[in-house]
């Protein structure tokens, strides 16, 4: 009985994986196919040739490798700043009492509901008046700033879930709020911060419109811009476009796999309350 | 947690050093350039959307000449992706940091002129001389409310491109009239996945050559009225013909954006004929495209062979702080030498003397494009072009999908276009 | 007496603010500058005939832009499609997400592997996955999905996926669900790990079945997280943009636009900033109502 249940559950998981991964396989296969203006018939899921020339062509064209590094720098820095500032802010909203707290927090939530499609114009004027156009500082501030409301909303819930008993134990030992924050809250919320770090990284890594708007020098551009240039230029040569896409997607997956290990450690366990 | 932070810090440092190194190299280069010429008094920002090959020629052959002529002007040449370009431009204009000079799609000029973002050039030094030496059609794309807001830089049009293998399979020559094209399409109809005509879409860039050649009109000559033109008996019959050809299965699925697309369909021998601009050849030259296809003038219908005019203008923004330098740069781009050099990449010069220069016109494919241009029509130059094009596409798509009778649809379109044109 | 109380309260309030300020100051400044200011600007644009040229006048037009919205057939399609996007994709993602999370959380082996694997679509760029789906759902018999369905004899003729309003919308839904499930899963796993093991242990002692544990412990314990997910997915589904922009951009005949893709077109293609902003404000109001309603329903069901 146990075994049957196990088999069914793993069967479900594997069937789900098939659905999840077929599109990626199809993309990889296409990226390894020569001359792909026309759809190959019949379509292949698994590669039947290994035409890696597409990858070479992508990597060598248009400073693709330089853009790759730029993106990496921007995404990592955004992620670190975002995690730092958001967890501080979320901690303030989770564990402090102050007037207008709920009102401000509601405003945060409401701000997430109004689509920000036109926000880029006022945001750009701000960046410009700070003299930060064409700098990574400007771009990173914009990324972090426009993400804070959402990330505070995300992290606050997890911080609030941390039991009072733990904080009290620190207070009794004479620890300050700051000690509570970095000795108790941060380590215990590590899984949610880890999850959030990945959002922050991939958000900055994929962003296109703001990056193109703020960064004016070609040499400083980021990868999504290169990717779009590529798509524009190679119209419907899907082999090349997908080779470029795979190069662009790989680092996020790697970062995710690195962080994944931290995520497994689990949430707040009973042990920590008792101890 | 600590390990992660350490890892991250290390990765950031690594990335920033790498990015930094590269950045330094760039800085050194420009630094040297500044040293050698000493005081650069003015700088220009130039946006363009040249392709790889075009950009290479522009940077390696055109720009050095300009720097020699105007050593005190420093031009920063930035290539923009076409996708999202309008949004980029609008944001920059709103922030007061638009480029000084830009190479822009001809159809955008009236919109941006209407917005007040462009500097008029009608009164600039030497404008008259340039005006008299460029083709009239392209020049008119910079005309807005009595003034000129830019210079035509390069022009283009679409011609018919035939599939050599399919032509050979029925031992035929490339057709020159619509009737011949229809005839050949019918001969090929029996084959699986083969269509006579690969019409690229119902949009206002895909349809008009067919519509015009078959006798259709969109507006009157001064683009102020659509009623009586877009819904004239000739226009209705032109649309009916296209719908009938589609119903008969002679037009491929690409007309509704389906696969195979025009390029893929040509490569896979699905389409006897597609139409496209000079970039079709320049982008696929390495793949030996010229041996696989036959370029020909657009097939003549009852009204003759009328393709559509495309291309780019070079404009100056009113926010520019170096207007004289910008004008010098624009004039330089219109010099015969520059125009011929860029013509080498397949861009059709807007300057008459450059287009007639043997270096350009001796190329057999170029010569077909130049000939086609003589009878090509422009899109409706109006600052509400996007709206016009939207309405146009909606109507033609509905007709192809049999969502209405051509007569009724075009009557309705005429009313809507009239109200847009009169704004 | 009253004034004293008030004074004390103000004093206390200031003290509390000073205490919390070191933590939230940077966050607040950034939110005010990059979120609230653009938001107000957005609202201001929606009641003017906005000109983007710096220094140029933007005349006040009142609710004219809001009226204009309703004069457009495309708006009704876009609104319908955005609502459908929420109704179709949000429940599906939540159901699949919670089930997956439960299975993975209870699996002995391969937890990390499955978690990582299911999460990969989430972190893959929207642009890239939209291109993949465009390719997979290409029309004609060479299209991957058509080929599979024809070989399975589910369909006899290739489907022109993007040629028909409903199949085109279905593809955008499938893409959104496919990409979103992993996100729900990972949040739910975080939530599941927060449920005290004690509850399950005592339920097991009472002889509760696996289903009963899931129904009466897991689901109620996950309620706050579900609310968080619900808000995020609703906002996300309403704000979905790239999949529509790349896959259909309104085709066929402007029937598949969503609010965001229509707003983008209004603003950056037609330069109708006022109307686009008004649509944004309207959409914000609609989402707010939906969320208040959701909150009300959840509160009611908890009682």
PDB file of C-alpha atoms in Angstrom, chain C residues 74-271:
ATOM      1  CA  UNK C  74     -10.582  47.297 -27.804  1.00  0.00           C
ATOM      2  CA  UNK C  75     -10.939  48.304 -24.184  1.00  0.00           C
ATOM      3  CA  UNK C  76     -13.847  45.943 -23.617  1.00  0.00           C
ATOM      4  CA  UNK C  77     -11.902  43.041 -25.099  1.00  0.00           C
ATOM      5  CA  UNK C  78      -8.836  43.958 -23.058  1.00  0.00           C
ATOM      6  CA  UNK C  79     -10.818  44.224 -19.858  1.00  0.00           C
ATOM      7  CA  UNK C  80     -12.578  40.923 -20.467  1.00  0.00           C
ATOM      8  CA  UNK C  81      -9.280  39.214 -21.258  1.00  0.00           C
ATOM      9  CA  UNK C  82      -7.582  40.564 -18.136  1.00  0.00           C
ATOM     10  CA  UNK C  83     -10.452  39.359 -15.968  1.00  0.00           C
ATOM     11  CA  UNK C  84     -10.353  35.975 -17.675  1.00  0.00           C
ATOM     12  CA  UNK C  85      -6.605  35.834 -17.130  1.00  0.00           C
ATOM     13  CA  UNK C  86      -7.234  36.192 -13.400  1.00  0.00           C
ATOM     14  CA  UNK C  87     -10.169  33.779 -13.285  1.00  0.00           C
ATOM     15  CA  UNK C  88      -8.425  31.072 -15.280  1.00  0.00           C
ATOM     16  CA  UNK C  89      -4.822  31.235 -14.164  1.00  0.00           C
ATOM     17  CA  UNK C  90      -5.006  32.152 -10.471  1.00  0.00           C
ATOM     18  CA  UNK C  91      -7.063  29.200  -9.158  1.00  0.00           C
ATOM     19  CA  UNK C  92      -5.252  26.747 -11.418  1.00  0.00           C
ATOM     20  CA  UNK C  93      -1.848  27.868 -10.193  1.00  0.00           C
ATOM     21  CA  UNK C  94      -2.925  27.746  -6.555  1.00  0.00           C
ATOM     22  CA  UNK C  95      -4.399  24.256  -6.815  1.00  0.00           C
ATOM     23  CA  UNK C  96      -1.447  22.784  -8.693  1.00  0.00           C
ATOM     24  CA  UNK C  97       0.969  24.699  -6.480  1.00  0.00           C
ATOM     25  CA  UNK C  98      -0.393  23.482  -3.160  1.00  0.00           C
ATOM     26  CA  UNK C  99      -0.707  19.886  -4.328  1.00  0.00           C
ATOM     27  CA  UNK C 100       2.813  19.854  -5.703  1.00  0.00           C
ATOM     28  CA  UNK C 101       4.179  21.479  -2.564  1.00  0.00           C
ATOM     29  CA  UNK C 102       2.437  18.902  -0.396  1.00  0.00           C
ATOM     30  CA  UNK C 103       3.723  15.984  -2.443  1.00  0.00           C
ATOM     31  CA  UNK C 104       7.259  17.333  -2.548  1.00  0.00           C
ATOM     32  CA  UNK C 105       7.277  18.232   1.135  1.00  0.00           C
ATOM     33  CA  UNK C 106       6.274  14.693   1.996  1.00  0.00           C
ATOM     34  CA  UNK C 107       8.639  12.994  -0.416  1.00  0.00           C
ATOM     35  CA  UNK C 108      11.558  11.255   1.203  1.00  0.00           C
ATOM     36  CA  UNK C 109      14.037  11.483  -1.624  1.00  0.00           C
ATOM     37  CA  UNK C 110      14.649  14.030  -4.337  1.00  0.00           C
ATOM     38  CA  UNK C 111      13.056  16.981  -2.521  1.00  0.00           C
ATOM     39  CA  UNK C 112      15.740  19.385  -3.632  1.00  0.00           C
ATOM     40  CA  UNK C 113      15.754  18.010  -7.127  1.00  0.00           C
ATOM     41  CA  UNK C 114      12.016  18.377  -7.682  1.00  0.00           C
ATOM     42  CA  UNK C 115      11.909  21.772  -6.042  1.00  0.00           C
ATOM     43  CA  UNK C 116      14.703  23.057  -8.235  1.00  0.00           C
ATOM     44  CA  UNK C 117      13.286  21.502 -11.371  1.00  0.00           C
ATOM     45  CA  UNK C 118       9.779  22.858 -10.938  1.00  0.00           C
ATOM     46  CA  UNK C 119      11.106  26.271 -10.145  1.00  0.00           C
ATOM     47  CA  UNK C 120      13.151  26.707 -13.302  1.00  0.00           C
ATOM     48  CA  UNK C 121      10.277  28.075 -15.449  1.00  0.00           C
ATOM     49  CA  UNK C 122       9.699  30.767 -12.814  1.00  0.00           C
ATOM     50  CA  UNK C 123      13.184  32.185 -13.022  1.00  0.00           C
ATOM     51  CA  UNK C 124      13.408  31.959 -16.790  1.00  0.00           C
ATOM     52  CA  UNK C 125      12.878  35.292 -18.484  1.00  0.00           C
ATOM     53  CA  UNK C 126       9.344  36.070 -19.658  1.00  0.00           C
ATOM     54  CA  UNK C 127      10.700  37.123 -23.000  1.00  0.00           C
ATOM     55  CA  UNK C 128      12.489  33.840 -23.538  1.00  0.00           C
ATOM     56  CA  UNK C 129       9.584  31.625 -22.515  1.00  0.00           C
ATOM     57  CA  UNK C 130       7.197  33.657 -24.636  1.00  0.00           C
ATOM     58  CA  UNK C 131       9.392  33.012 -27.636  1.00  0.00           C
ATOM     59  CA  UNK C 132       9.508  29.306 -26.852  1.00  0.00           C
ATOM     60  CA  UNK C 133       5.733  29.139 -26.634  1.00  0.00           C
ATOM     61  CA  UNK C 134       5.311  31.081 -29.818  1.00  0.00           C
ATOM     62  CA  UNK C 135       7.425  28.470 -31.502  1.00  0.00           C
ATOM     63  CA  UNK C 136       5.764  25.474 -29.856  1.00  0.00           C
ATOM     64  CA  UNK C 137       2.294  26.700 -30.780  1.00  0.00           C
ATOM     65  CA  UNK C 138       3.257  27.681 -34.310  1.00  0.00           C
ATOM     66  CA  UNK C 139       0.517  27.025 -36.821  1.00  0.00           C
ATOM     67  CA  UNK C 140       0.676  24.533 -39.657  1.00  0.00           C
ATOM     68  CA  UNK C 141       1.534  20.895 -39.325  1.00  0.00           C
ATOM     69  CA  UNK C 142       5.198  21.686 -38.566  1.00  0.00           C
ATOM     70  CA  UNK C 143       4.206  23.318 -35.274  1.00  0.00           C
ATOM     71  CA  UNK C 144       5.252  21.197 -32.324  1.00  0.00           C
ATOM     72  CA  UNK C 145       1.904  21.162 -30.529  1.00  0.00           C
ATOM     73  CA  UNK C 146      -0.002  20.540 -33.740  1.00  0.00           C
ATOM     74  CA  UNK C 147       2.334  17.692 -34.609  1.00  0.00           C
ATOM     75  CA  UNK C 148       1.804  16.008 -31.255  1.00  0.00           C
ATOM     76  CA  UNK C 149      -1.954  16.484 -31.246  1.00  0.00           C
ATOM     77  CA  UNK C 150      -2.233  15.203 -34.801  1.00  0.00           C
ATOM     78  CA  UNK C 151      -0.131  12.134 -34.042  1.00  0.00           C
ATOM     79  CA  UNK C 152      -2.287  11.418 -31.027  1.00  0.00           C
ATOM     80  CA  UNK C 153      -5.310  11.782 -33.341  1.00  0.00           C
ATOM     81  CA  UNK C 154      -6.821  14.425 -31.097  1.00  0.00           C
ATOM     82  CA  UNK C 155      -7.097  16.794 -34.042  1.00  0.00           C
ATOM     83  CA  UNK C 156      -7.142  15.994 -37.736  1.00  0.00           C
ATOM     84  CA  UNK C 157      -6.248  19.437 -39.076  1.00  0.00           C
ATOM     85  CA  UNK C 158      -3.463  21.665 -37.753  1.00  0.00           C
ATOM     86  CA  UNK C 159      -4.780  24.458 -35.530  1.00  0.00           C
ATOM     87  CA  UNK C 160      -3.851  28.049 -36.244  1.00  0.00           C
ATOM     88  CA  UNK C 161      -3.362  28.772 -32.550  1.00  0.00           C
ATOM     89  CA  UNK C 162      -2.914  32.500 -32.879  1.00  0.00           C
ATOM     90  CA  UNK C 163      -5.551  32.899 -35.574  1.00  0.00           C
ATOM     91  CA  UNK C 164      -8.485  32.355 -33.326  1.00  0.00           C
ATOM     92  CA  UNK C 165      -9.274  34.531 -30.339  1.00  0.00           C
ATOM     93  CA  UNK C 166      -9.937  31.690 -27.938  1.00  0.00           C
ATOM     94  CA  UNK C 167      -7.037  29.448 -28.860  1.00  0.00           C
ATOM     95  CA  UNK C 168      -4.722  32.473 -28.756  1.00  0.00           C
ATOM     96  CA  UNK C 169      -5.976  33.399 -25.289  1.00  0.00           C
ATOM     97  CA  UNK C 170      -5.651  29.772 -24.231  1.00  0.00           C
ATOM     98  CA  UNK C 171      -1.984  29.781 -25.184  1.00  0.00           C
ATOM     99  CA  UNK C 172      -1.350  32.868 -23.047  1.00  0.00           C
ATOM    100  CA  UNK C 173      -3.137  31.163 -20.168  1.00  0.00           C
ATOM    101  CA  UNK C 174      -1.204  27.934 -20.564  1.00  0.00           C
ATOM    102  CA  UNK C 175       2.045  29.889 -20.599  1.00  0.00           C
ATOM    103  CA  UNK C 176       1.113  31.856 -17.486  1.00  0.00           C
ATOM    104  CA  UNK C 177       0.099  28.740 -15.594  1.00  0.00           C
ATOM    105  CA  UNK C 178       3.133  26.778 -16.726  1.00  0.00           C
ATOM    106  CA  UNK C 179       5.417  29.564 -15.583  1.00  0.00           C
ATOM    107  CA  UNK C 180       3.596  30.358 -12.346  1.00  0.00           C
ATOM    108  CA  UNK C 181       3.053  26.982 -10.685  1.00  0.00           C
ATOM    109  CA  UNK C 182       6.619  26.740  -9.432  1.00  0.00           C
ATOM    110  CA  UNK C 183       6.306  30.058  -7.638  1.00  0.00           C
ATOM    111  CA  UNK C 184       3.188  28.940  -5.764  1.00  0.00           C
ATOM    112  CA  UNK C 185       4.878  25.670  -4.981  1.00  0.00           C
ATOM    113  CA  UNK C 186       7.956  27.261  -3.434  1.00  0.00           C
ATOM    114  CA  UNK C 187       5.953  29.681  -1.310  1.00  0.00           C
ATOM    115  CA  UNK C 188       3.701  26.882  -0.147  1.00  0.00           C
ATOM    116  CA  UNK C 189       6.697  24.726   0.728  1.00  0.00           C
ATOM    117  CA  UNK C 190       8.029  27.578   2.866  1.00  0.00           C
ATOM    118  CA  UNK C 191       4.573  27.762   4.453  1.00  0.00           C
ATOM    119  CA  UNK C 192       4.328  24.008   5.003  1.00  0.00           C
ATOM    120  CA  UNK C 193       7.632  24.016   6.802  1.00  0.00           C
ATOM    121  CA  UNK C 194       6.258  26.616   9.164  1.00  0.00           C
ATOM    122  CA  UNK C 195       3.387  24.380  10.295  1.00  0.00           C
ATOM    123  CA  UNK C 196       4.275  22.917  13.701  1.00  0.00           C
ATOM    124  CA  UNK C 197       4.910  19.173  13.380  1.00  0.00           C
ATOM    125  CA  UNK C 198       3.050  18.771  16.662  1.00  0.00           C
ATOM    126  CA  UNK C 199      -0.286  19.299  14.962  1.00  0.00           C
ATOM    127  CA  UNK C 200       0.301  16.373  12.592  1.00  0.00           C
ATOM    128  CA  UNK C 201       1.589  14.169  15.369  1.00  0.00           C
ATOM    129  CA  UNK C 202      -1.426  14.658  17.556  1.00  0.00           C
ATOM    130  CA  UNK C 203      -3.734  14.205  14.559  1.00  0.00           C
ATOM    131  CA  UNK C 204      -1.951  10.949  13.763  1.00  0.00           C
ATOM    132  CA  UNK C 205      -2.571   9.838  17.339  1.00  0.00           C
ATOM    133  CA  UNK C 206      -6.260  10.528  16.804  1.00  0.00           C
ATOM    134  CA  UNK C 207      -6.104   8.285  13.739  1.00  0.00           C
ATOM    135  CA  UNK C 208      -6.588  10.969  11.098  1.00  0.00           C
ATOM    136  CA  UNK C 209      -6.136   9.895   7.488  1.00  0.00           C
ATOM    137  CA  UNK C 210      -3.692  11.553   5.101  1.00  0.00           C
ATOM    138  CA  UNK C 211      -6.552  13.357   3.399  1.00  0.00           C
ATOM    139  CA  UNK C 212      -8.015  14.558   6.686  1.00  0.00           C
ATOM    140  CA  UNK C 213      -4.635  15.887   7.769  1.00  0.00           C
ATOM    141  CA  UNK C 214      -4.333  17.749   4.482  1.00  0.00           C
ATOM    142  CA  UNK C 215      -7.870  19.089   4.640  1.00  0.00           C
ATOM    143  CA  UNK C 216      -8.085  20.018   8.324  1.00  0.00           C
ATOM    144  CA  UNK C 217      -4.525  20.928   9.236  1.00  0.00           C
ATOM    145  CA  UNK C 218      -2.562  21.863   6.151  1.00  0.00           C
ATOM    146  CA  UNK C 219      -5.139  23.941   4.337  1.00  0.00           C
ATOM    147  CA  UNK C 220      -6.281  26.070   7.318  1.00  0.00           C
ATOM    148  CA  UNK C 221      -2.693  26.535   8.454  1.00  0.00           C
ATOM    149  CA  UNK C 222      -1.787  27.752   4.987  1.00  0.00           C
ATOM    150  CA  UNK C 223      -4.590  30.320   4.888  1.00  0.00           C
ATOM    151  CA  UNK C 224      -2.416  33.419   5.496  1.00  0.00           C
ATOM    152  CA  UNK C 225       0.040  32.243   2.865  1.00  0.00           C
ATOM    153  CA  UNK C 226      -2.815  31.533   0.477  1.00  0.00           C
ATOM    154  CA  UNK C 227      -3.988  35.077   0.934  1.00  0.00           C
ATOM    155  CA  UNK C 228      -0.515  36.349   0.174  1.00  0.00           C
ATOM    156  CA  UNK C 229      -0.345  34.184  -2.937  1.00  0.00           C
ATOM    157  CA  UNK C 230      -3.839  35.200  -3.990  1.00  0.00           C
ATOM    158  CA  UNK C 231      -3.014  38.899  -3.814  1.00  0.00           C
ATOM    159  CA  UNK C 232       0.237  38.454  -5.666  1.00  0.00           C
ATOM    160  CA  UNK C 233      -1.216  36.258  -8.387  1.00  0.00           C
ATOM    161  CA  UNK C 234      -4.236  38.499  -8.881  1.00  0.00           C
ATOM    162  CA  UNK C 235      -2.036  41.547  -9.258  1.00  0.00           C
ATOM    163  CA  UNK C 236       0.359  39.557 -11.421  1.00  0.00           C
ATOM    164  CA  UNK C 237      -2.388  38.224 -13.694  1.00  0.00           C
ATOM    165  CA  UNK C 238      -3.933  41.660 -14.109  1.00  0.00           C
ATOM    166  CA  UNK C 239      -0.528  43.106 -14.864  1.00  0.00           C
ATOM    167  CA  UNK C 240       0.454  40.378 -17.303  1.00  0.00           C
ATOM    168  CA  UNK C 241       1.991  41.989 -20.317  1.00  0.00           C
ATOM    169  CA  UNK C 242       4.936  40.360 -22.017  1.00  0.00           C
ATOM    170  CA  UNK C 243       3.226  37.100 -22.945  1.00  0.00           C
ATOM    171  CA  UNK C 244       0.435  38.967 -24.718  1.00  0.00           C
ATOM    172  CA  UNK C 245       2.803  41.524 -26.202  1.00  0.00           C
ATOM    173  CA  UNK C 246       5.028  38.867 -27.744  1.00  0.00           C
ATOM    174  CA  UNK C 247       2.537  36.080 -28.495  1.00  0.00           C
ATOM    175  CA  UNK C 248      -0.407  37.968 -29.970  1.00  0.00           C
ATOM    176  CA  UNK C 249      -0.113  41.738 -29.474  1.00  0.00           C
ATOM    177  CA  UNK C 250      -3.873  41.897 -29.877  1.00  0.00           C
ATOM    178  CA  UNK C 251      -4.209  39.715 -32.958  1.00  0.00           C
ATOM    179  CA  UNK C 252      -6.557  38.565 -34.354  1.00  0.00           C
ATOM    180  CA  UNK C 253      -8.395  41.847 -34.870  1.00  0.00           C
ATOM    181  CA  UNK C 254      -7.541  43.394 -31.474  1.00  0.00           C
ATOM    182  CA  UNK C 255      -9.505  40.763 -29.584  1.00  0.00           C
ATOM    183  CA  UNK C 256      -6.680  39.384 -27.442  1.00  0.00           C
ATOM    184  CA  UNK C 257      -5.232  42.540 -25.903  1.00  0.00           C
ATOM    185  CA  UNK C 258      -5.034  42.636 -22.125  1.00  0.00           C
ATOM    186  CA  UNK C 259      -5.194  45.896 -20.193  1.00  0.00           C
ATOM    187  CA  UNK C 260      -1.442  46.274 -19.999  1.00  0.00           C
ATOM    188  CA  UNK C 261      -0.692  45.617 -23.655  1.00  0.00           C
ATOM    189  CA  UNK C 262      -3.427  48.050 -24.641  1.00  0.00           C
ATOM    190  CA  UNK C 263      -2.072  50.655 -22.216  1.00  0.00           C
ATOM    191  CA  UNK C 264       1.400  50.228 -23.631  1.00  0.00           C
ATOM    192  CA  UNK C 265       0.088  50.682 -27.159  1.00  0.00           C
ATOM    193  CA  UNK C 266      -1.943  53.725 -26.125  1.00  0.00           C
ATOM    194  CA  UNK C 267       1.011  55.383 -24.451  1.00  0.00           C
ATOM    195  CA  UNK C 268       4.002  54.533 -26.543  1.00  0.00           C
ATOM    196  CA  UNK C 269       2.497  53.948 -29.968  1.00  0.00           C
ATOM    197  CA  UNK C 270      -0.357  56.437 -30.080  1.00  0.00           C
ATOM    198  CA  UNK C 271       1.068  58.919 -27.533  1.00  0.00           C
TER     199      UNK C 271
END
